[in-house]
Structures are given as C-alpha cells and as structure tokens.
Amino acid sequence: MSFEFFCLTDPGRARDNNEDSVAVDEQAALAVLADGMGGYNAGEIASGMATAFIKSELGRWLTEASAQASDADVRRAMDICVENANRAIYNAANSNPQYAGMGTTLVVCVLREGRLLVGHIGDSRAYRWRAGKLAQITKDHSLLQEQLDAGLITPEQAAYSSNKNLVTRAVGVEDSVLLETHLHDLQPGDLILLCSDGLSDMISDDEIAAVLQSTNDLPEAGAALVAAANAAGGRDNIAVILVRAVGAPAAAGRSWWPFRR
C-alpha cells in the first residue's frame, strides 16, 4: 500500500497571521497538523514547534522501525514524541514572557499496511472518505463537545454556540498532555482528511463531502475546501492535509521497539 499526500494552509479572510501549521513525511507515511493559540505570534510558534518536532522525531523513528514495528510500538512512539513536544512548548512558554500561555491543538496520523493510527488533542479533526461517505474519526476535546455528550445542547444549537473555540485539552499548556489515539482499518481508495477548525467551523460535513465527491485530484480538492471555507466567511486560519491510500494491504510486521525517551 502506498500513499499520496497534499497539504495546504491559508490565513483566511479575517486574520493577518497564520497560526495553523502542517507537516508531512511521505517516506514515513506521517502527517501532522496543528492549530496554535496564544498571544502575539505565540500561537504560530507553538503550532510550528509541534509539527516540526513530531515530524522530525516520530518520522525518524518510523523510517528506522519500518514495517517491523507493531501497531502498539507505533502508538507508544506517538505518545512519547507528543509528550516530548508538549514539554518543549511548555518550557518555551514559561521561559519567554512573549510566549506565555501559548499552546496548540494537534492531529497526527501514521498510515500503515491496511491500518491507520490517528492521535489528536483539541478540536482539530480527522475524517475518512470511503465509497462516497464521509466519517469523522476523531471527537473534539472541547467544551462544546462535552455539552453535546451531556445532552445539554442539540447539534443544531451547537452550530451557533459561542463556545466553539474553547478546547479542553491542548499541547504546551500544562507540563503533561494526553494524546487520544485510535486504530482504524484502511482500504485502497480511502481518503484521509486532517483539518483545523477553520475548515470544520465554516463548512458542514455535507459540504466537505460534496467537495471530495467532485474531484479525485488532491490539490484540486484541497484548494476547493479552503476556497469554500473562505467563501463562507473565512473567520479563522484554515489548514488541510489530504492523504489517499493506493494499492492492496499487506501482512502486518513483527514487534520492534528500540526507542529512547
């Protein structure tokens, strides 16, 4: 199984700076997306640190481990790399007054033979497009999602809530953070979409699905998603990563774990 990648960020129509960051490592079959928050320019520092750190550290480990690593090994590597990135951002925020309070959401995916490992923190999302159907495969770490889960508001009310941007978990805000990770099956032809809330807050899942239905070209689809978010108002930065699985899955590898903290 091989993978095709495309990524794109856009400042949107309401903001001068872009606090979203993306990174892909095609050799390691790794994609990382982050949406920063904080004071003047601090959000883009946090998101840039997260994507660069995880691409470098996790990408290197994945390249060395290759197909011999088990899914449990990869999950543990993801946890360690994200914890190390969290500590680096937290220490930077606490040692530089200009960066005080900075943090970032995160969604990271590792694509394997017939499997997809997705980890996330905050309200940046992962979707899977398969056979003409779109499925959200992450659940937001946000006050809004907690209200939905508790039955305090309806999905219709959530669309107009003032609590949309209040996340309950973020990278770099505390000295430790929990990455929520799930394993999904991956079939040839599947398309994985990672995005910041600058996309998912501006256009509905049905509108996302309509764009993905309209073209098989990844750059064209990515540009159309960003254009749709901007046409709807572009109130936030927009980040998109698209990954397509190509070919037939092969057998899983053996366990492999020489990873140092």
PDB file of C-alpha atoms in Angstrom:
ATOM      1  CA  MET A   1       0.000   0.000   0.000  1.00  0.00           C
ATOM      2  CA  SER A   2       1.335   3.423  -0.971  1.00  0.00           C
ATOM      3  CA  PHE A   3       0.071   6.898  -0.068  1.00  0.00           C
ATOM      4  CA  GLU A   4      -0.425  10.210  -1.855  1.00  0.00           C
ATOM      5  CA  PHE A   5      -0.180  13.435   0.165  1.00  0.00           C
ATOM      6  CA  PHE A   6      -1.274  17.044  -0.233  1.00  0.00           C
ATOM      7  CA  CYS A   7      -1.272  19.843   2.362  1.00  0.00           C
ATOM      8  CA  LEU A   8      -2.296  23.477   2.373  1.00  0.00           C
ATOM      9  CA  THR A   9      -2.751  26.326   4.857  1.00  0.00           C
ATOM     10  CA  ASP A  10      -4.446  29.683   4.392  1.00  0.00           C
ATOM     11  CA  PRO A  11      -4.787  32.675   6.759  1.00  0.00           C
ATOM     12  CA  GLY A  12      -8.479  33.070   5.968  1.00  0.00           C
ATOM     13  CA  ARG A  13     -10.209  36.391   5.455  1.00  0.00           C
ATOM     14  CA  ALA A  14     -10.285  37.816   8.986  1.00  0.00           C
ATOM     15  CA  ARG A  15      -6.746  37.342  10.329  1.00  0.00           C
ATOM     16  CA  ASP A  16      -3.394  38.780   9.311  1.00  0.00           C
ATOM     17  CA  ASN A  17      -1.201  35.980  10.677  1.00  0.00           C
ATOM     18  CA  ASN A  18      -1.492  32.221  10.227  1.00  0.00           C
ATOM     19  CA  GLU A  19      -1.292  30.137  13.401  1.00  0.00           C
ATOM     20  CA  ASP A  20      -2.021  26.830  11.616  1.00  0.00           C
ATOM     21  CA  SER A  21       0.879  24.554  10.719  1.00  0.00           C
ATOM     22  CA  VAL A  22       1.149  21.327   8.710  1.00  0.00           C
ATOM     23  CA  ALA A  23       3.918  18.805   8.072  1.00  0.00           C
ATOM     24  CA  VAL A  24       4.125  15.551   6.125  1.00  0.00           C
ATOM     25  CA  ASP A  25       6.837  12.909   5.843  1.00  0.00           C
ATOM     26  CA  GLU A  26       5.959  10.802   2.825  1.00  0.00           C
ATOM     27  CA  GLN A  27       8.707   8.252   3.439  1.00  0.00           C
ATOM     28  CA  ALA A  28       7.454   7.638   6.987  1.00  0.00           C
ATOM     29  CA  ALA A  29       3.770   7.875   5.911  1.00  0.00           C
ATOM     30  CA  LEU A  30       3.237  10.535   8.585  1.00  0.00           C
ATOM     31  CA  ALA A  31       1.031  13.643   8.608  1.00  0.00           C
ATOM     32  CA  VAL A  32       0.823  16.284  11.357  1.00  0.00           C
ATOM     33  CA  LEU A  33      -1.491  19.300  11.689  1.00  0.00           C
ATOM     34  CA  ALA A  34      -1.633  21.891  14.476  1.00  0.00           C
ATOM     35  CA  ASP A  35      -3.713  24.995  15.215  1.00  0.00           C
ATOM     36  CA  GLY A  36      -1.920  27.370  17.576  1.00  0.00           C
ATOM     37  CA  MET A  37      -3.275  29.692  20.237  1.00  0.00           C
ATOM     38  CA  GLY A  38      -1.760  32.338  22.463  1.00  0.00           C
ATOM     39  CA  GLY A  39      -0.584  35.927  22.493  1.00  0.00           C
ATOM     40  CA  TYR A  40       1.002  37.933  19.694  1.00  0.00           C
ATOM     41  CA  ASN A  41       2.571  35.428  17.272  1.00  0.00           C
ATOM     42  CA  ALA A  42       2.831  32.846  20.070  1.00  0.00           C
ATOM     43  CA  GLY A  43       0.211  30.559  18.543  1.00  0.00           C
ATOM     44  CA  GLU A  44       2.176  30.132  15.351  1.00  0.00           C
ATOM     45  CA  ILE A  45       5.306  29.431  17.410  1.00  0.00           C
ATOM     46  CA  ALA A  46       3.518  26.660  19.307  1.00  0.00           C
ATOM     47  CA  SER A  47       1.974  25.039  16.221  1.00  0.00           C
ATOM     48  CA  GLY A  48       5.222  25.289  14.267  1.00  0.00           C
ATOM     49  CA  MET A  49       7.187  23.721  17.117  1.00  0.00           C
ATOM     50  CA  ALA A  50       4.682  20.874  17.404  1.00  0.00           C
ATOM     51  CA  THR A  51       4.637  19.944  13.721  1.00  0.00           C
ATOM     52  CA  ALA A  52       8.391  20.301  13.231  1.00  0.00           C
ATOM     53  CA  PHE A  53       9.260  18.349  16.390  1.00  0.00           C
ATOM     54  CA  ILE A  54       6.868  15.471  15.698  1.00  0.00           C
ATOM     55  CA  LYS A  55       7.783  15.230  12.016  1.00  0.00           C
ATOM     56  CA  SER A  56      11.474  15.097  12.922  1.00  0.00           C
ATOM     57  CA  GLU A  57      11.360  12.772  15.921  1.00  0.00           C
ATOM     58  CA  LEU A  58       8.480  10.467  15.010  1.00  0.00           C
ATOM     59  CA  GLY A  59       9.364  10.500  11.301  1.00  0.00           C
ATOM     60  CA  ARG A  60      12.910   9.377  12.061  1.00  0.00           C
ATOM     61  CA  TRP A  61      11.702   6.574  14.316  1.00  0.00           C
ATOM     62  CA  LEU A  62       9.120   5.369  11.796  1.00  0.00           C
ATOM     63  CA  THR A  63      11.711   5.336   9.000  1.00  0.00           C
ATOM     64  CA  GLU A  64      14.123   3.295  11.128  1.00  0.00           C
ATOM     65  CA  ALA A  65      11.447   0.950  12.509  1.00  0.00           C
ATOM     66  CA  SER A  66       9.863   0.385   9.088  1.00  0.00           C
ATOM     67  CA  ALA A  67       7.221  -2.339   8.783  1.00  0.00           C
ATOM     68  CA  GLN A  68       8.759  -4.377  11.624  1.00  0.00           C
ATOM     69  CA  ALA A  69       7.136  -2.190  14.293  1.00  0.00           C
ATOM     70  CA  SER A  70       3.813  -3.366  15.703  1.00  0.00           C
ATOM     71  CA  ASP A  71       0.847  -1.023  15.998  1.00  0.00           C
ATOM     72  CA  ALA A  72       1.410  -0.958  19.772  1.00  0.00           C
ATOM     73  CA  ASP A  73       5.007   0.149  19.140  1.00  0.00           C
ATOM     74  CA  VAL A  74       3.831   2.965  16.871  1.00  0.00           C
ATOM     75  CA  ARG A  75       1.214   4.076  19.374  1.00  0.00           C
ATOM     76  CA  ARG A  76       3.833   4.244  22.102  1.00  0.00           C
ATOM     77  CA  ALA A  77       6.184   6.192  19.826  1.00  0.00           C
ATOM     78  CA  MET A  78       3.397   8.675  19.100  1.00  0.00           C
ATOM     79  CA  ASP A  79       2.744   9.122  22.824  1.00  0.00           C
ATOM     80  CA  ILE A  80       6.425   9.725  23.614  1.00  0.00           C
ATOM     81  CA  CYS A  81       7.018  12.143  20.736  1.00  0.00           C
ATOM     82  CA  VAL A  82       3.912  14.185  21.562  1.00  0.00           C
ATOM     83  CA  GLU A  83       4.846  14.287  25.252  1.00  0.00           C
ATOM     84  CA  ASN A  84       8.344  15.495  24.326  1.00  0.00           C
ATOM     85  CA  ALA A  85       6.863  18.161  22.025  1.00  0.00           C
ATOM     86  CA  ASN A  86       4.462  19.214  24.778  1.00  0.00           C
ATOM     87  CA  ARG A  87       7.333  19.628  27.226  1.00  0.00           C
ATOM     88  CA  ALA A  88       9.369  21.675  24.743  1.00  0.00           C
ATOM     89  CA  ILE A  89       6.460  24.058  24.073  1.00  0.00           C
ATOM     90  CA  TYR A  90       5.560  24.299  27.770  1.00  0.00           C
ATOM     91  CA  ASN A  91       9.168  25.108  28.707  1.00  0.00           C
ATOM     92  CA  ALA A  92       9.414  27.727  25.938  1.00  0.00           C
ATOM     93  CA  ALA A  93       6.179  29.352  27.103  1.00  0.00           C
ATOM     94  CA  ASN A  94       7.392  29.514  30.688  1.00  0.00           C
ATOM     95  CA  SER A  95      10.875  30.820  29.905  1.00  0.00           C
ATOM     96  CA  ASN A  96       9.858  33.578  27.477  1.00  0.00           C
ATOM     97  CA  PRO A  97       7.228  36.144  28.565  1.00  0.00           C
ATOM     98  CA  GLN A  98       6.363  36.803  24.913  1.00  0.00           C
ATOM     99  CA  TYR A  99       5.197  33.185  24.575  1.00  0.00           C
ATOM    100  CA  ALA A 100       3.350  32.930  27.897  1.00  0.00           C
ATOM    101  CA  GLY A 101       0.170  30.866  27.645  1.00  0.00           C
ATOM    102  CA  MET A 102       0.812  29.578  24.150  1.00  0.00           C
ATOM    103  CA  GLY A 103      -0.427  26.157  23.101  1.00  0.00           C
ATOM    104  CA  THR A 104      -1.754  24.260  20.139  1.00  0.00           C
ATOM    105  CA  THR A 105      -4.216  21.634  19.053  1.00  0.00           C
ATOM    106  CA  LEU A 106      -2.803  18.594  17.284  1.00  0.00           C
ATOM    107  CA  VAL A 107      -3.873  15.799  14.982  1.00  0.00           C
ATOM    108  CA  VAL A 108      -1.308  13.274  13.805  1.00  0.00           C
ATOM    109  CA  CYS A 109      -1.751  10.186  11.652  1.00  0.00           C
ATOM    110  CA  VAL A 110       0.524   7.286  10.801  1.00  0.00           C
ATOM    111  CA  LEU A 111      -0.527   5.232   7.784  1.00  0.00           C
ATOM    112  CA  ARG A 112       0.405   1.563   7.605  1.00  0.00           C
ATOM    113  CA  GLU A 113      -0.456  -1.511   5.547  1.00  0.00           C
ATOM    114  CA  GLY A 114      -4.235  -1.634   5.914  1.00  0.00           C
ATOM    115  CA  ARG A 115      -4.280   0.387   9.152  1.00  0.00           C
ATOM    116  CA  LEU A 116      -4.399   3.993  10.233  1.00  0.00           C
ATOM    117  CA  LEU A 117      -3.327   5.281  13.641  1.00  0.00           C
ATOM    118  CA  VAL A 118      -4.769   8.700  14.493  1.00  0.00           C
ATOM    119  CA  GLY A 119      -3.899  10.694  17.596  1.00  0.00           C
ATOM    120  CA  HIS A 120      -5.399  14.057  18.477  1.00  0.00           C
ATOM    121  CA  ILE A 121      -5.541  16.777  21.107  1.00  0.00           C
ATOM    122  CA  GLY A 122      -8.068  19.621  20.967  1.00  0.00           C
ATOM    123  CA  ASP A 123     -10.550  20.328  18.183  1.00  0.00           C
ATOM    124  CA  SER A 124      -8.526  19.761  15.030  1.00  0.00           C
ATOM    125  CA  ARG A 125     -10.101  16.792  13.272  1.00  0.00           C
ATOM    126  CA  ALA A 126      -9.570  13.709  11.148  1.00  0.00           C
ATOM    127  CA  TYR A 127     -12.152  12.437   8.653  1.00  0.00           C
ATOM    128  CA  ARG A 128     -12.224   9.362   6.425  1.00  0.00           C
ATOM    129  CA  TRP A 129     -13.818   9.495   2.953  1.00  0.00           C
ATOM    130  CA  ARG A 130     -14.697   5.989   1.763  1.00  0.00           C
ATOM    131  CA  ALA A 131     -17.016   4.848  -1.038  1.00  0.00           C
ATOM    132  CA  GLY A 132     -18.778   8.203  -1.211  1.00  0.00           C
ATOM    133  CA  LYS A 133     -19.322   8.546   2.546  1.00  0.00           C
ATOM    134  CA  LEU A 134     -17.607  10.914   4.985  1.00  0.00           C
ATOM    135  CA  ALA A 135     -16.993   9.864   8.614  1.00  0.00           C
ATOM    136  CA  GLN A 136     -15.446  11.967  11.371  1.00  0.00           C
ATOM    137  CA  ILE A 137     -12.970   9.656  13.149  1.00  0.00           C
ATOM    138  CA  THR A 138     -11.899  11.987  15.971  1.00  0.00           C
ATOM    139  CA  LYS A 139     -14.054  13.556  18.666  1.00  0.00           C
ATOM    140  CA  ASP A 140     -13.237  17.140  19.673  1.00  0.00           C
ATOM    141  CA  HIS A 141     -11.712  17.849  23.064  1.00  0.00           C
ATOM    142  CA  SER A 142     -13.872  20.931  23.586  1.00  0.00           C
ATOM    143  CA  LEU A 143     -16.454  22.409  25.922  1.00  0.00           C
ATOM    144  CA  LEU A 144     -18.953  22.278  23.072  1.00  0.00           C
ATOM    145  CA  GLN A 145     -18.417  18.524  22.598  1.00  0.00           C
ATOM    146  CA  GLU A 146     -18.826  17.950  26.338  1.00  0.00           C
ATOM    147  CA  GLN A 147     -22.130  19.845  26.242  1.00  0.00           C
ATOM    148  CA  LEU A 148     -23.265  17.716  23.285  1.00  0.00           C
ATOM    149  CA  ASP A 149     -22.246  14.485  25.033  1.00  0.00           C
ATOM    150  CA  ALA A 150     -24.122  15.529  28.175  1.00  0.00           C
ATOM    151  CA  GLY A 151     -27.262  16.343  26.168  1.00  0.00           C
ATOM    152  CA  LEU A 152     -27.190  19.986  27.277  1.00  0.00           C
ATOM    153  CA  ILE A 153     -27.442  21.256  23.706  1.00  0.00           C
ATOM    154  CA  THR A 154     -28.511  19.831  20.361  1.00  0.00           C
ATOM    155  CA  PRO A 155     -26.287  19.616  17.250  1.00  0.00           C
ATOM    156  CA  GLU A 156     -28.424  22.374  15.732  1.00  0.00           C
ATOM    157  CA  GLN A 157     -27.749  24.619  18.735  1.00  0.00           C
ATOM    158  CA  ALA A 158     -24.058  23.710  18.635  1.00  0.00           C
ATOM    159  CA  ALA A 159     -23.747  25.191  15.156  1.00  0.00           C
ATOM    160  CA  TYR A 160     -24.460  28.645  16.599  1.00  0.00           C
ATOM    161  CA  SER A 161     -22.783  28.255  20.005  1.00  0.00           C
ATOM    162  CA  SER A 162     -20.406  30.890  21.372  1.00  0.00           C
ATOM    163  CA  ASN A 163     -18.301  28.090  22.921  1.00  0.00           C
ATOM    164  CA  LYS A 164     -16.975  26.717  19.634  1.00  0.00           C
ATOM    165  CA  ASN A 165     -13.342  27.665  20.231  1.00  0.00           C
ATOM    166  CA  LEU A 166     -12.991  26.582  23.873  1.00  0.00           C
ATOM    167  CA  VAL A 167     -10.797  23.471  23.889  1.00  0.00           C
ATOM    168  CA  THR A 168     -10.426  21.290  26.974  1.00  0.00           C
ATOM    169  CA  ARG A 169      -7.051  19.830  26.007  1.00  0.00           C
ATOM    170  CA  ALA A 170      -4.071  21.421  24.239  1.00  0.00           C
ATOM    171  CA  VAL A 171      -0.363  20.823  23.654  1.00  0.00           C
ATOM    172  CA  GLY A 172       2.033  23.001  25.680  1.00  0.00           C
ATOM    173  CA  VAL A 173      -0.458  24.492  28.135  1.00  0.00           C
ATOM    174  CA  GLU A 174       0.408  22.122  31.005  1.00  0.00           C
ATOM    175  CA  ASP A 175       3.528  20.104  31.778  1.00  0.00           C
ATOM    176  CA  SER A 176       1.858  16.912  30.563  1.00  0.00           C
ATOM    177  CA  VAL A 177      -0.839  16.118  27.999  1.00  0.00           C
ATOM    178  CA  LEU A 178      -2.760  13.003  26.961  1.00  0.00           C
ATOM    179  CA  LEU A 179      -2.846  12.062  23.282  1.00  0.00           C
ATOM    180  CA  GLU A 180      -6.067  10.241  22.383  1.00  0.00           C
ATOM    181  CA  THR A 181      -5.154   7.566  19.838  1.00  0.00           C
ATOM    182  CA  HIS A 182      -7.312   5.155  17.845  1.00  0.00           C
ATOM    183  CA  LEU A 183      -6.612   2.453  15.267  1.00  0.00           C
ATOM    184  CA  HIS A 184      -8.750   2.267  12.110  1.00  0.00           C
ATOM    185  CA  ASP A 185      -8.753  -0.071   9.147  1.00  0.00           C
ATOM    186  CA  LEU A 186      -7.535   1.401   5.887  1.00  0.00           C
ATOM    187  CA  GLN A 187      -8.696   0.279   2.446  1.00  0.00           C
ATOM    188  CA  PRO A 188      -7.342   1.106  -1.014  1.00  0.00           C
ATOM    189  CA  GLY A 189      -9.054   4.268  -2.222  1.00  0.00           C
ATOM    190  CA  ASP A 190      -9.659   5.662   1.277  1.00  0.00           C
ATOM    191  CA  LEU A 191      -9.020   9.393   1.596  1.00  0.00           C
ATOM    192  CA  ILE A 192      -7.994  10.816   4.978  1.00  0.00           C
ATOM    193  CA  LEU A 193      -8.643  14.487   5.694  1.00  0.00           C
ATOM    194  CA  LEU A 194      -6.956  16.302   8.586  1.00  0.00           C
ATOM    195  CA  CYS A 195      -8.170  19.844   9.206  1.00  0.00           C
ATOM    196  CA  SER A 196      -8.220  22.713  11.665  1.00  0.00           C
ATOM    197  CA  ASP A 197     -11.468  24.202  12.920  1.00  0.00           C
ATOM    198  CA  GLY A 198     -11.016  26.990  10.382  1.00  0.00           C
ATOM    199  CA  LEU A 199     -12.426  24.477   7.919  1.00  0.00           C
ATOM    200  CA  SER A 200     -14.845  22.434  10.065  1.00  0.00           C
ATOM    201  CA  ASP A 201     -16.403  25.511  11.724  1.00  0.00           C
ATOM    202  CA  MET A 202     -17.011  27.257   8.407  1.00  0.00           C
ATOM    203  CA  ILE A 203     -18.470  24.466   6.260  1.00  0.00           C
ATOM    204  CA  SER A 204     -20.589  21.466   7.190  1.00  0.00           C
ATOM    205  CA  ASP A 205     -19.662  17.807   6.819  1.00  0.00           C
ATOM    206  CA  ASP A 206     -22.101  17.620   3.892  1.00  0.00           C
ATOM    207  CA  GLU A 207     -20.269  20.472   2.173  1.00  0.00           C
ATOM    208  CA  ILE A 208     -16.910  18.783   2.796  1.00  0.00           C
ATOM    209  CA  ALA A 209     -18.319  15.567   1.324  1.00  0.00           C
ATOM    210  CA  ALA A 210     -19.594  17.425  -1.752  1.00  0.00           C
ATOM    211  CA  VAL A 211     -16.110  18.788  -2.442  1.00  0.00           C
ATOM    212  CA  LEU A 212     -14.476  15.370  -2.046  1.00  0.00           C
ATOM    213  CA  GLN A 213     -17.132  13.845  -4.287  1.00  0.00           C
ATOM    214  CA  SER A 214     -16.453  16.397  -7.017  1.00  0.00           C
ATOM    215  CA  THR A 215     -12.804  15.529  -7.750  1.00  0.00           C
ATOM    216  CA  ASN A 216     -10.184  12.800  -7.306  1.00  0.00           C
ATOM    217  CA  ASP A 217      -7.324  15.288  -7.633  1.00  0.00           C
ATOM    218  CA  LEU A 218      -5.860  16.012  -4.185  1.00  0.00           C
ATOM    219  CA  PRO A 219      -4.526  19.539  -4.895  1.00  0.00           C
ATOM    220  CA  GLU A 220      -7.824  20.461  -6.526  1.00  0.00           C
ATOM    221  CA  ALA A 221      -9.816  19.063  -3.593  1.00  0.00           C
ATOM    222  CA  GLY A 222      -7.623  20.797  -1.005  1.00  0.00           C
ATOM    223  CA  ALA A 223      -7.857  24.149  -2.773  1.00  0.00           C
ATOM    224  CA  ALA A 224     -11.636  23.762  -3.130  1.00  0.00           C
ATOM    225  CA  LEU A 225     -12.032  23.054   0.596  1.00  0.00           C
ATOM    226  CA  VAL A 226     -10.053  26.175   1.509  1.00  0.00           C
ATOM    227  CA  ALA A 227     -11.997  28.244  -1.017  1.00  0.00           C
ATOM    228  CA  ALA A 228     -15.295  27.006   0.419  1.00  0.00           C
ATOM    229  CA  ALA A 229     -14.242  27.961   3.962  1.00  0.00           C
ATOM    230  CA  ASN A 230     -13.220  31.418   2.773  1.00  0.00           C
ATOM    231  CA  ALA A 231     -16.439  31.823   0.790  1.00  0.00           C
ATOM    232  CA  ALA A 232     -18.359  31.063   3.999  1.00  0.00           C
ATOM    233  CA  GLY A 233     -16.544  33.902   5.780  1.00  0.00           C
ATOM    234  CA  GLY A 234     -13.001  32.638   6.424  1.00  0.00           C
ATOM    235  CA  ARG A 235     -13.146  33.740  10.058  1.00  0.00           C
ATOM    236  CA  ASP A 236     -10.107  31.670  11.064  1.00  0.00           C
ATOM    237  CA  ASN A 237      -6.938  30.221   9.617  1.00  0.00           C
ATOM    238  CA  ILE A 238      -7.541  27.097   7.523  1.00  0.00           C
ATOM    239  CA  ALA A 239      -5.325  24.009   7.371  1.00  0.00           C
ATOM    240  CA  VAL A 240      -5.918  20.889   5.309  1.00  0.00           C
ATOM    241  CA  ILE A 241      -3.980  17.656   4.787  1.00  0.00           C
ATOM    242  CA  LEU A 242      -5.280  15.034   2.356  1.00  0.00           C
ATOM    243  CA  VAL A 243      -3.844  11.514   2.166  1.00  0.00           C
ATOM    244  CA  ARG A 244      -5.038   8.813  -0.229  1.00  0.00           C
ATOM    245  CA  ALA A 245      -4.312   5.098   0.229  1.00  0.00           C
ATOM    246  CA  VAL A 246      -3.361   3.358  -3.005  1.00  0.00           C
ATOM    247  CA  GLY A 247      -2.883  -0.376  -3.609  1.00  0.00           C
ATOM    248  CA  ALA A 248      -3.591  -3.560  -1.690  1.00  0.00           C
ATOM    249  CA  PRO A 249      -2.796  -4.109   2.036  1.00  0.00           C
ATOM    250  CA  ALA A 250      -0.003  -6.489   3.024  1.00  0.00           C
ATOM    251  CA  ALA A 251       0.544  -8.592   6.159  1.00  0.00           C
ATOM    252  CA  ALA A 252       1.397  -6.868   9.445  1.00  0.00           C
ATOM    253  CA  GLY A 253       5.004  -6.865  10.676  1.00  0.00           C
ATOM    254  CA  ARG A 254       6.671  -8.091  13.869  1.00  0.00           C
ATOM    255  CA  SER A 255       7.190  -6.163  17.083  1.00  0.00           C
ATOM    256  CA  TRP A 256      10.138  -3.757  17.053  1.00  0.00           C
ATOM    257  CA  TRP A 257      10.930  -1.308  19.850  1.00  0.00           C
ATOM    258  CA  PRO A 258      14.351   0.365  20.235  1.00  0.00           C
ATOM    259  CA  PHE A 259      13.075   3.848  21.146  1.00  0.00           C
ATOM    260  CA  ARG A 260      14.752   6.117  23.683  1.00  0.00           C
ATOM    261  CA  ARG A 261      12.997   8.835  25.649  1.00  0.00           C
TER     262      ARG A 261
END
